[in-house]
Coordinates of C-alpha atoms (C1' of nucleotides) in Angstrom, one line a residue:
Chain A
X1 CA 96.5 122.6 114.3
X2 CA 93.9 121.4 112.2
X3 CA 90.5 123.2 113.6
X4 CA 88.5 119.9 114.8
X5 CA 91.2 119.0 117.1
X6 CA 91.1 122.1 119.0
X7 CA 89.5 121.0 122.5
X8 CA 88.6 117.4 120.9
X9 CA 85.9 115.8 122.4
X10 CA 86.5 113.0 124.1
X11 CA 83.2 112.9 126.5
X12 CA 81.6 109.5 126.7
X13 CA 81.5 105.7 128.2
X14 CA 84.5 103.5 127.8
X15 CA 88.0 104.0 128.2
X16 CA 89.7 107.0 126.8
X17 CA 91.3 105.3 124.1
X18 CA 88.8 103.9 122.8
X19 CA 86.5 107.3 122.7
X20 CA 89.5 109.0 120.9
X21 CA 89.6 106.0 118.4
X22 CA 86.3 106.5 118.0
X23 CA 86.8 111.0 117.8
X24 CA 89.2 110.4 115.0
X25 CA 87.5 107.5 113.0
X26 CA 84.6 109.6 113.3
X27 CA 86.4 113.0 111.5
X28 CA 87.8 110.7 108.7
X29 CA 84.0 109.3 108.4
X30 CA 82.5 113.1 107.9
X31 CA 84.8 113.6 105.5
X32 CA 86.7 116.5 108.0
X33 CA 89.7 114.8 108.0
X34 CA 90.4 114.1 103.8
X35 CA 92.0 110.6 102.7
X36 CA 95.9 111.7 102.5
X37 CA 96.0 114.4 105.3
X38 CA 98.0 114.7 107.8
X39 CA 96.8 114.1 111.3
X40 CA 98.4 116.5 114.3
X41 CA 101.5 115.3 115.9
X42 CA 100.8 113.1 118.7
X43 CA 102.1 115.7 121.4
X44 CA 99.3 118.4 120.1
X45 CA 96.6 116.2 120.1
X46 CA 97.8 114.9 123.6
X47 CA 97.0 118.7 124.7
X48 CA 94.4 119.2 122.8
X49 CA 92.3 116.4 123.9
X50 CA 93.6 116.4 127.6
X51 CA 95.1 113.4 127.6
X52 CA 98.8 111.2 127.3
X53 CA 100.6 111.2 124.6
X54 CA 100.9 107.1 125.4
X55 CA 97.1 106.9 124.9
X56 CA 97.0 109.2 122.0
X57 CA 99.6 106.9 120.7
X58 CA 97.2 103.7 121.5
X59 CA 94.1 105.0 119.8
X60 CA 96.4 105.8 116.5
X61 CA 98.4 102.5 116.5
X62 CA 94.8 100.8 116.7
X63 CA 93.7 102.8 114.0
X64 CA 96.7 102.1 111.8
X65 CA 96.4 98.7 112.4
X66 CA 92.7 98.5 111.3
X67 CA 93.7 100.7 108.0
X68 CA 92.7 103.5 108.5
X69 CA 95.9 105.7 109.1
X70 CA 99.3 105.8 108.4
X71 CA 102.1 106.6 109.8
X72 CA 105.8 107.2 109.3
X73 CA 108.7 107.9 111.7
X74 CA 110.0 111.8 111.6
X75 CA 107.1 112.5 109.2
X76 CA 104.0 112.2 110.9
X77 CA 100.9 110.5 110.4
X78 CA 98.1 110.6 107.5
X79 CA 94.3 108.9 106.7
X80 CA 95.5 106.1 104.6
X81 CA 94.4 106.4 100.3
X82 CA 92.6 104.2 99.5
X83 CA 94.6 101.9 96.7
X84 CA 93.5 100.2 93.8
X85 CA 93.3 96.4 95.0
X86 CA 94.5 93.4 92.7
X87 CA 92.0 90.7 92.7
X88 CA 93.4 86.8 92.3
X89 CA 90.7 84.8 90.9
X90 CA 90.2 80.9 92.8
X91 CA 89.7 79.4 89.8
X92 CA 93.0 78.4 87.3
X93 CA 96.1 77.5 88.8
X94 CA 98.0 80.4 87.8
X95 CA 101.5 81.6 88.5
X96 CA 102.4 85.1 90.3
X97 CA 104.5 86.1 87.5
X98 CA 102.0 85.4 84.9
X99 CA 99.3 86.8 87.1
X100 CA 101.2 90.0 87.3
X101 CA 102.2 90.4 83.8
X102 CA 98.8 90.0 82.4
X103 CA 97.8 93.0 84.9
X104 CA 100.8 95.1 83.0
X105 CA 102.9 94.8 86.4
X106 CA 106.5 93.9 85.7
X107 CA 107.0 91.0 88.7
X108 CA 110.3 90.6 90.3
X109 CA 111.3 88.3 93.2
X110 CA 114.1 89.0 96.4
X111 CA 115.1 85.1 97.2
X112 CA 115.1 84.0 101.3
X113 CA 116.4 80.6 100.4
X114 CA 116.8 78.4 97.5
X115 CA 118.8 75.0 97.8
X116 CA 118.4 71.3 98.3
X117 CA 117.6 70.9 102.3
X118 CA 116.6 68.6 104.5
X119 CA 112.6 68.8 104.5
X120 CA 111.1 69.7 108.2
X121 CA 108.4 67.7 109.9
X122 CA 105.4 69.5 108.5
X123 CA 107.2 69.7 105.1
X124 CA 107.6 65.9 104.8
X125 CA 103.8 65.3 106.0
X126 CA 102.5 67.4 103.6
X127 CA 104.6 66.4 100.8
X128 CA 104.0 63.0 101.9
X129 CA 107.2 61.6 102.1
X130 CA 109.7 60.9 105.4
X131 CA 111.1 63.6 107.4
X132 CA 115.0 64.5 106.7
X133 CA 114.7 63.3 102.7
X134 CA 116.1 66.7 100.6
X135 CA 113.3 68.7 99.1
X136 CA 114.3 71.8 96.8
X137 CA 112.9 74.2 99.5
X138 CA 112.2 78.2 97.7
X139 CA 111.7 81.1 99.5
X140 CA 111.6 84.6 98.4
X141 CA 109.8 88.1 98.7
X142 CA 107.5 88.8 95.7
X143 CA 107.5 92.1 94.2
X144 CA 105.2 93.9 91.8
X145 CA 106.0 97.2 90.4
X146 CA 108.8 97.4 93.0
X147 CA 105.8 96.8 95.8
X148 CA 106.4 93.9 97.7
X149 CA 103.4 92.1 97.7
X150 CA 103.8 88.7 99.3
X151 CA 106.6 86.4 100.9
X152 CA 106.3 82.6 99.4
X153 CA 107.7 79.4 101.2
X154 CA 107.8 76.7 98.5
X155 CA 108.7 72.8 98.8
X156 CA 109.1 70.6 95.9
X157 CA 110.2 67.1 96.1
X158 CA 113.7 66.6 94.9
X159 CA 112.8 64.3 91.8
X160 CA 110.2 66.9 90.9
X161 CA 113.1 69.6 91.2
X162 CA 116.6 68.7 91.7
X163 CA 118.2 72.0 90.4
X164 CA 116.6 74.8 92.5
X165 CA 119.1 77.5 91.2
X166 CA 117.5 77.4 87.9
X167 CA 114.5 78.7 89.2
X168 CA 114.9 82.8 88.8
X169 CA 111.4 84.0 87.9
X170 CA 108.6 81.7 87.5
X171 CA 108.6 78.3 89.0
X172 CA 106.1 76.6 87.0
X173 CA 107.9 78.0 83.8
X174 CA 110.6 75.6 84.8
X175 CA 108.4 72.9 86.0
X176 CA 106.8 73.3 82.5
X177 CA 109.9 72.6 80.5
X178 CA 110.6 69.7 82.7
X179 CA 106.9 68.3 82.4
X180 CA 106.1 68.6 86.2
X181 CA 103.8 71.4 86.1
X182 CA 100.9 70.5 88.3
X183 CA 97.3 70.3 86.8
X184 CA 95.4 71.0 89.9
X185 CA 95.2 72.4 93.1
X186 CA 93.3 73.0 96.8
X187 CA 93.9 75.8 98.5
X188 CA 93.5 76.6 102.0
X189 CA 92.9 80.0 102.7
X190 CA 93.1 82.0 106.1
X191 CA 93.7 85.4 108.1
X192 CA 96.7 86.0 110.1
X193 CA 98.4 88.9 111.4
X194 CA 102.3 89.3 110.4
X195 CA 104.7 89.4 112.8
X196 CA 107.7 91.5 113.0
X197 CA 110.0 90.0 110.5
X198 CA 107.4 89.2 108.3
X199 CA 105.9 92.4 108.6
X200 CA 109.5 94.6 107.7
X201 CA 110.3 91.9 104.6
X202 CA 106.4 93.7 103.5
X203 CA 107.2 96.8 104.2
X204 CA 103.8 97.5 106.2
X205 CA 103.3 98.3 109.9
X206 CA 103.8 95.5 112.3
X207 CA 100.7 93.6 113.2
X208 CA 99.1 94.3 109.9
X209 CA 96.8 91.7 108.9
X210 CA 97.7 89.3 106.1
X211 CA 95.7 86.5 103.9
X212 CA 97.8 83.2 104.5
X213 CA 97.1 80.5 101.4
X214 CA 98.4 77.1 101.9
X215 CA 98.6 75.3 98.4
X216 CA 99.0 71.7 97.5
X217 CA 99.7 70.8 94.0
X218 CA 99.4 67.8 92.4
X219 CA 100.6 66.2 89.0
X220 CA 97.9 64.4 86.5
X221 CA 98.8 61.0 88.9
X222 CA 97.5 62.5 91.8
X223 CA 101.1 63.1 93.5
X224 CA 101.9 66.2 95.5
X225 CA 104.8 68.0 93.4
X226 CA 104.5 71.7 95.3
X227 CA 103.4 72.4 98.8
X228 CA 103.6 76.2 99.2
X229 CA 102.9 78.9 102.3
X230 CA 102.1 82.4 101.4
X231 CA 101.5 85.9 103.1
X232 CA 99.8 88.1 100.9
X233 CA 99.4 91.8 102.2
X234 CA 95.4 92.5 102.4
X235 CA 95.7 96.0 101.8
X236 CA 96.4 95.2 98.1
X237 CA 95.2 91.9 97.8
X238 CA 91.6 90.4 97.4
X239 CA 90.9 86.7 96.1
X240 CA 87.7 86.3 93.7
X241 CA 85.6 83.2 94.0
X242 CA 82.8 81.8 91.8
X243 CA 80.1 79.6 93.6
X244 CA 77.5 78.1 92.1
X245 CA 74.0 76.3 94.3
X246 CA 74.6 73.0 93.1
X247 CA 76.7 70.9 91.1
X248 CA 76.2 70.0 87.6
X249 CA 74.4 66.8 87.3
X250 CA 74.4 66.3 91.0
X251 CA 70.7 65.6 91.6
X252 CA 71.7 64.0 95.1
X253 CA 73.3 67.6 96.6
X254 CA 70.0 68.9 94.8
X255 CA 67.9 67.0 97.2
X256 CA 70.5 67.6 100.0
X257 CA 70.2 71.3 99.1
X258 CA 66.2 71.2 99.5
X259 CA 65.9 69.8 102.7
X260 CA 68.9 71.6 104.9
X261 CA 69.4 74.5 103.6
Chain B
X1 CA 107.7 81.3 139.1
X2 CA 108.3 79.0 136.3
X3 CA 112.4 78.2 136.2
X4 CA 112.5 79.7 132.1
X5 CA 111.5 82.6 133.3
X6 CA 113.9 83.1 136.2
X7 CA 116.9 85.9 134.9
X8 CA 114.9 85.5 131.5
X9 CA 117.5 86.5 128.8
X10 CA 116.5 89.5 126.5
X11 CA 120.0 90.3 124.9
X12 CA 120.1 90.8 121.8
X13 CA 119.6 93.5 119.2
X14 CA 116.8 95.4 118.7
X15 CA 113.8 96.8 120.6
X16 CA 113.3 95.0 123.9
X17 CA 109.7 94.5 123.8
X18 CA 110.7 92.1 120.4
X19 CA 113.5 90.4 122.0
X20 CA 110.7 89.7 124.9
X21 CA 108.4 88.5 122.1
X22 CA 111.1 86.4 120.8
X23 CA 111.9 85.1 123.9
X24 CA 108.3 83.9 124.4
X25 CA 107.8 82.7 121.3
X26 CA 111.0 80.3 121.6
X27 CA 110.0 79.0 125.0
X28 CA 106.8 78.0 122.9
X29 CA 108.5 76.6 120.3
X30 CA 111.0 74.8 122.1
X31 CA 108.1 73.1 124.3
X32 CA 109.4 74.6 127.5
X33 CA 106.0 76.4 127.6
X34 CA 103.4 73.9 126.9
X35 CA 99.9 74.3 125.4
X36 CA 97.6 75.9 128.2
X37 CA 100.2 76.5 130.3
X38 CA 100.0 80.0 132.6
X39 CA 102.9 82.3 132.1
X40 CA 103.9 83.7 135.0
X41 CA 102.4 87.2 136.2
X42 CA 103.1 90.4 133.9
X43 CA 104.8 92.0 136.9
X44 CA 106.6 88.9 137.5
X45 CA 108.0 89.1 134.2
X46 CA 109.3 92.4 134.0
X47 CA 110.6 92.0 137.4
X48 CA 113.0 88.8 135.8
X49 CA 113.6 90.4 132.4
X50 CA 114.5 93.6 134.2
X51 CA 112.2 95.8 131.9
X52 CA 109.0 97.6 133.0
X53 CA 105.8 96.3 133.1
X54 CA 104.8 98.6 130.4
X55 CA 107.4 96.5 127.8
X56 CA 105.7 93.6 129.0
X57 CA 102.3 94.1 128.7
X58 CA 103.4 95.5 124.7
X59 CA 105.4 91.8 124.2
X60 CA 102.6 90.2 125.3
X61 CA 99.5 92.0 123.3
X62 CA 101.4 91.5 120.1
X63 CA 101.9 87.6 120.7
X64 CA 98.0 87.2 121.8
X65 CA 97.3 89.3 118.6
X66 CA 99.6 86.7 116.5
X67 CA 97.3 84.3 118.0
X68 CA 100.1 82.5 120.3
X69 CA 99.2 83.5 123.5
X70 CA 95.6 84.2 125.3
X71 CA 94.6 86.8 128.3
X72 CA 91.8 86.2 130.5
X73 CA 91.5 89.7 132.6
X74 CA 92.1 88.8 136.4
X75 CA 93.1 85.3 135.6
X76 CA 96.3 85.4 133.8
X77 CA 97.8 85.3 130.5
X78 CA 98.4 81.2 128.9
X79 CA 99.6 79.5 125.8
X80 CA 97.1 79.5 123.4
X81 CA 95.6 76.0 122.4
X82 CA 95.1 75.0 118.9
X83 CA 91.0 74.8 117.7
X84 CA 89.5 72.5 115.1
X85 CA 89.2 74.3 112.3
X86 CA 86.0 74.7 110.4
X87 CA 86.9 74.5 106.8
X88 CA 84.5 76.2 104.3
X89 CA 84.1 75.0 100.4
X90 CA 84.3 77.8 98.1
X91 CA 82.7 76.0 95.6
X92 CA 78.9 75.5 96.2
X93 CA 77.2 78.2 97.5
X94 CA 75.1 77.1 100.9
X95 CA 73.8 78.5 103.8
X96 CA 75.7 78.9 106.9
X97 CA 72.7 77.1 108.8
X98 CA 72.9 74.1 106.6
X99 CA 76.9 74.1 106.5
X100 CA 77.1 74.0 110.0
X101 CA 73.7 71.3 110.5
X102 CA 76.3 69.3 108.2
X103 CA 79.2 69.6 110.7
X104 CA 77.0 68.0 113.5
X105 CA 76.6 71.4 115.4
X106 CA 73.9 73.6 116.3
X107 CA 73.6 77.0 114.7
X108 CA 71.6 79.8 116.4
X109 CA 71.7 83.8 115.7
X110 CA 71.7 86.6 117.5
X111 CA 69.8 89.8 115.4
X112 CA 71.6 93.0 115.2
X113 CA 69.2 94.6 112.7
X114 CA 66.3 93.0 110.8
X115 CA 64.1 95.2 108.3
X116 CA 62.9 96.8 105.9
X117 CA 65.0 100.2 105.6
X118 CA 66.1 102.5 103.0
X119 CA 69.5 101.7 101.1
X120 CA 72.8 103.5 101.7
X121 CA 74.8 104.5 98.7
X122 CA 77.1 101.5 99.2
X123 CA 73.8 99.5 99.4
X124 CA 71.8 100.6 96.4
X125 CA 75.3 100.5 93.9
X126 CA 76.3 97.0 95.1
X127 CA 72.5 95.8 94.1
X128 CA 71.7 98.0 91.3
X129 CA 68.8 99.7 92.7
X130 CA 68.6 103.6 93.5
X131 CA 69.9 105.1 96.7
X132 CA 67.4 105.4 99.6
X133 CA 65.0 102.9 97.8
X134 CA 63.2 100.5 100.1
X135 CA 65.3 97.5 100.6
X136 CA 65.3 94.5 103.2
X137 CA 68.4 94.7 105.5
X138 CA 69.6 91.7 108.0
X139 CA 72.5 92.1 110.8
X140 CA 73.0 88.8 112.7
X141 CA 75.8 87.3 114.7
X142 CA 76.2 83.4 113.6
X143 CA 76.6 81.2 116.3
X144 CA 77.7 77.6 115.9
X145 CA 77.0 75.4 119.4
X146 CA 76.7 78.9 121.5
X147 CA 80.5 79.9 119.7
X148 CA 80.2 83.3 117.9
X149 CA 81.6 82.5 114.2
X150 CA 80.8 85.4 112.2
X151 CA 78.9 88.9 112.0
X152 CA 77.0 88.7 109.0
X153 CA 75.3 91.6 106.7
X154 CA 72.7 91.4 104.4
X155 CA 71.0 93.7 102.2
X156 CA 68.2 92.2 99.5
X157 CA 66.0 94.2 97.1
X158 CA 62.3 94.1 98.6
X159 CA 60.8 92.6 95.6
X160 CA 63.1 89.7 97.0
X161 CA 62.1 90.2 100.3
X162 CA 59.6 92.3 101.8
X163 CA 59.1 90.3 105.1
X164 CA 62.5 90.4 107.0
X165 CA 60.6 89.3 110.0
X166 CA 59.6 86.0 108.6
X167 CA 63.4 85.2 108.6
X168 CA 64.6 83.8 111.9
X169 CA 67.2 80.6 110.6
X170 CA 68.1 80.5 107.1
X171 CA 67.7 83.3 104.8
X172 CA 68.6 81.1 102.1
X173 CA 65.3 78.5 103.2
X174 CA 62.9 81.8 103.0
X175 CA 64.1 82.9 99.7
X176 CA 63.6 79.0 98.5
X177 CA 59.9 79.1 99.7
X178 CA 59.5 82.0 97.5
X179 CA 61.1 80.8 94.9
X180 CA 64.1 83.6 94.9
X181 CA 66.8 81.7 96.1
X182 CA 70.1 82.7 93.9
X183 CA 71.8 80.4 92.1
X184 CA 75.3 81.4 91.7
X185 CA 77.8 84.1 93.5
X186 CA 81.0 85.7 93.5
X187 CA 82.9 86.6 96.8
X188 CA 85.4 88.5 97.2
X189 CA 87.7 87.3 100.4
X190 CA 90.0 90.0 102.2
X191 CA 91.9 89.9 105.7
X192 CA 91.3 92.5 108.1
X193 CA 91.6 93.5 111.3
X194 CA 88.3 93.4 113.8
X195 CA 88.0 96.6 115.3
X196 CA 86.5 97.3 118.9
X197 CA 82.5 96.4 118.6
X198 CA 83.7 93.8 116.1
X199 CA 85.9 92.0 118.4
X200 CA 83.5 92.6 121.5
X201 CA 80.2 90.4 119.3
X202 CA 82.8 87.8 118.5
X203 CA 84.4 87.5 121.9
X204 CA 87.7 87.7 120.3
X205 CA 90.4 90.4 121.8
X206 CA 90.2 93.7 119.6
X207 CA 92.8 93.6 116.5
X208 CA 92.5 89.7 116.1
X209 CA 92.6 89.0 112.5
X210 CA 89.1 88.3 110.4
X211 CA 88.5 86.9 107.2
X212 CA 86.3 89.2 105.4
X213 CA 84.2 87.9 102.1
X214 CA 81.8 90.3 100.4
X215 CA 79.3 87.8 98.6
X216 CA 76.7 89.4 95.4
X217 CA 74.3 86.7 94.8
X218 CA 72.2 86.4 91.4
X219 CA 69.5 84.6 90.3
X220 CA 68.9 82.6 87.3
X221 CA 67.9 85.7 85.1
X222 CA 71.2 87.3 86.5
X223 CA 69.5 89.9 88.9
X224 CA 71.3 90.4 91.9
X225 CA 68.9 89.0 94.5
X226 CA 71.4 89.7 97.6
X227 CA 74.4 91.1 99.3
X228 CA 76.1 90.4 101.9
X229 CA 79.2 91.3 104.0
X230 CA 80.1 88.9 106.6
X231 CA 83.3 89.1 108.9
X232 CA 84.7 85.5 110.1
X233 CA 86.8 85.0 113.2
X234 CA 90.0 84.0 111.4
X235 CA 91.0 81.8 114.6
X236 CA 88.5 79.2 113.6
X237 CA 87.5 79.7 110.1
X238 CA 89.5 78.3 107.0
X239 CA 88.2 78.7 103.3
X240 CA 89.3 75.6 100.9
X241 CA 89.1 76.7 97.3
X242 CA 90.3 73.7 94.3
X243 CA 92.0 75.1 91.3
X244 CA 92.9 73.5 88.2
X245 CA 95.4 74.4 85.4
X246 CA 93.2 74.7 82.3
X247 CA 89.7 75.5 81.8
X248 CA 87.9 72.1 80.0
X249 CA 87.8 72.4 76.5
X250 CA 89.4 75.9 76.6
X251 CA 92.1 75.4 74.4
X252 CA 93.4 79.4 73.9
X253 CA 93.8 79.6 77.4
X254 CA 96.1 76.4 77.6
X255 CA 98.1 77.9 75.0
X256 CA 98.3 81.1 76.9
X257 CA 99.4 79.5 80.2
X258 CA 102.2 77.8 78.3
X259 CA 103.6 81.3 77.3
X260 CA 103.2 83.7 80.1
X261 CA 103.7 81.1 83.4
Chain C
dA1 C1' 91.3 89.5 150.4
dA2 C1' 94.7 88.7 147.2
dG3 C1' 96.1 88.2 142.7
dT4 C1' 96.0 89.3 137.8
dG5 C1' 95.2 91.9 133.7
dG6 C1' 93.5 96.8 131.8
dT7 C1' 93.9 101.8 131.6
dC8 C1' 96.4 106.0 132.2
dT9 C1' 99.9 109.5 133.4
dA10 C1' 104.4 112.5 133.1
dG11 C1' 108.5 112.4 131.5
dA12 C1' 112.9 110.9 129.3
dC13 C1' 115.6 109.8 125.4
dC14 C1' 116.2 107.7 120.6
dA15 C1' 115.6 107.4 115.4
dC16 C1' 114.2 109.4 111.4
dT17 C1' 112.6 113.1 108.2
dT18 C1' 112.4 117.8 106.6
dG19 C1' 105.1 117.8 107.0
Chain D
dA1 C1' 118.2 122.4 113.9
dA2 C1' 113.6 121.5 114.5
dG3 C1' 109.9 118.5 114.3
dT4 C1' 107.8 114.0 114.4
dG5 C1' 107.1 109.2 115.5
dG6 C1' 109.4 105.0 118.4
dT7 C1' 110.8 103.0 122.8
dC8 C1' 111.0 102.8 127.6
dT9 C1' 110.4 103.7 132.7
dA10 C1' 108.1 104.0 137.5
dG11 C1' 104.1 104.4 139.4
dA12 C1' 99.0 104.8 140.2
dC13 C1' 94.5 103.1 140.2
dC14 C1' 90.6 100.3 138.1
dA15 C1' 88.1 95.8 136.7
dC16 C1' 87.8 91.2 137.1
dT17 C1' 88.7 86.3 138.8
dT18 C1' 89.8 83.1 142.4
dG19 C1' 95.3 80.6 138.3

DNA sequence: AAGTGGTCTAGACCACTTG
DNA sequence: AAGTGGTCTAGACCACTTG
């Protein structure tokens, strides 16, 4: 076993969890544990730090869950490497396989669903149109480089798509050729943690946490033509945003600006 | 005992303590668990499921991490209720004092670290300035009508700042005064996970989700005047961004969205 | 005082990789 | 075959709330 886990110390306040979460974070801090290593098996540094294997097991799922470790069944578990993140920039309406290609990815997709359905309460709200009318409804894994990157729940009115089988790579390619692409969106961006099934479809540990974008596009009339859901893995992904003090010409939020801020 | 519970069924493939979590999540779903609502007692539980409590308690820590259900030690575990959401422009950058003045509520902070102290290495890179140089570092928790929102870190250059002191609301208001007050900003948003001292200032359980943006602010002569790292509880907190197809006027980039979506 | 969630143990067996 | 992580149990005791 690795020298710093012979008689760990796990002398403090706080539950022993915790204190061995903190032991271990602290070794990968220092620079004593490198980025790529392999930690001891659980059962050793049960023993070595006198305590359960179910609580050594606690303090490294916590770990792995916050990104710093790794771990894989029959292997064994290692300090996460750091990877080289893709940033998204908030500012053009841009489409995953065009984002991906222009970073010299080669994008592929691995499709959950794609037909004419019946659209679901929340679909028909945010579509703005009555629950139970068909909606092309797309759903699919996307992959770059073979890495599956995010999982993408898509709903277009039917007169905006009526043939969803066409769609193989890029969906705004084919609302392009049809003259539906949308000119603008708003975004609404949170954090989430995936769940099981989400989590396998991602390939990352369960309870990993996840940036969740809910897009609504709209055509040059101002109608919603694309309402889509999507889990993007946050160990890869990191979205860009420009922000400026105030808005050109806006001598009112100037004002505004003065006063409150 | 509530009646869904009674001989709860947990057939099924898989790991028990998922076919629990799936059995859960249904009875939420399906409305046969209502917002709010108590579940019954974790011993209860395993003792109708017919797994240990151990099974349980897992089942149950991955659904309150998911965000579905809440635990309140020596009162019980409930349903989770939905919050209003604060929704945060990405488009003009503002202070969090004014932002939430705007929103009718009352903000307030609570100072982790406020002075002048020398720069890490992360520090001095991020602001262009040599390591251990003198710089002005601020550590708050943000607090909007007594709820903790966010745990905030800044670090400015102290020709910026050299009073930390004199800043008790908004930074941003202090740097205006002296005529430093940036003028534009790029962010960079990331989900994470909060770990324990995270989650403790936030009064959030530990591995809830957090939206994570890394802000560099400039001024007008394109000096970076401040950095800061602020971690949002992801349970409240959305971000709205607006994105539009084509730059104005930028007539290469139409044409190379037409080819590559 | 009684009830409920939080921490911890020792041990068993399964699933997966070859450290 | 041996090693490693994954799941599960029965039971003990602690911390906190009053369901």
């Amino acid at each position: 076993m690795h020298t710093i886990f012979e008689n760990l110390d796990v002398s403090g306040e706080g539950p022993l969890y915790r204190r061995l979460k903190a032991a271990i974070a602290e070794a990968v801090a220092n620079g004593k544990l490198e980025r790529g290593a392999a930690l001891p098996p659980e059962r050793d540094l049960a023993e070595a730090s006198g305590v359960s294997r179910v609580t050594v097991r606690r303090a490294i799922a916590e770990l792995t869950r916050e990104g710093l470790l790794t771990r894989r069944q029959g292997a064994g578990t290692f300090v996460a490497r750091p990877v080289e993140r893709i940033e998204q920039s908030l500012k053009r309406l841009s489409s995953f396989t065009e984002d991906m290609q222009a970073r010299g990815m080669k994008p592929h997709s691995q499709w959950l669903e794609r037909g004419l359905m019946p659209a679901s309460d929340d679909e028909a709200r945010r579509l703005g149109i009555a629950a139970g009318t068909q909606i092309a409804r797309l759903s699919r894994i996307r992959f770059a480089d073979n890495m599956p990157m995010a999982i993408e729940h898509s709903a277009l009115p039917q007169d905006v798509l009526d043939a969803p089988q066409e769609v193989n790579g890029s969906l705004y390619s084919v609302l392009s050729e049809r003259g539906r692409r949308p000119v603008r969106a708003t975004e609404r961006i949170s954090a989430c943690v995936l769940d099981d099934h989400q989590a396998e479809l991602l390939a990352v540990s369960p309870g990993a946490p996840a940036l969740f974008i809910l897009r609504t596009a709209f055509d040059a009339e101002g109608r919603v033509v694309e309402v889509t859901g999507t889990y993007y893995r946050s160990d890869v992904y990191d979205l860009i945003a420009e922000l400026t003090f105030q808005s050109v010409g806006s001598a009112v939020a100037y004002v505004a600006d003065q006063d409150a801020v």
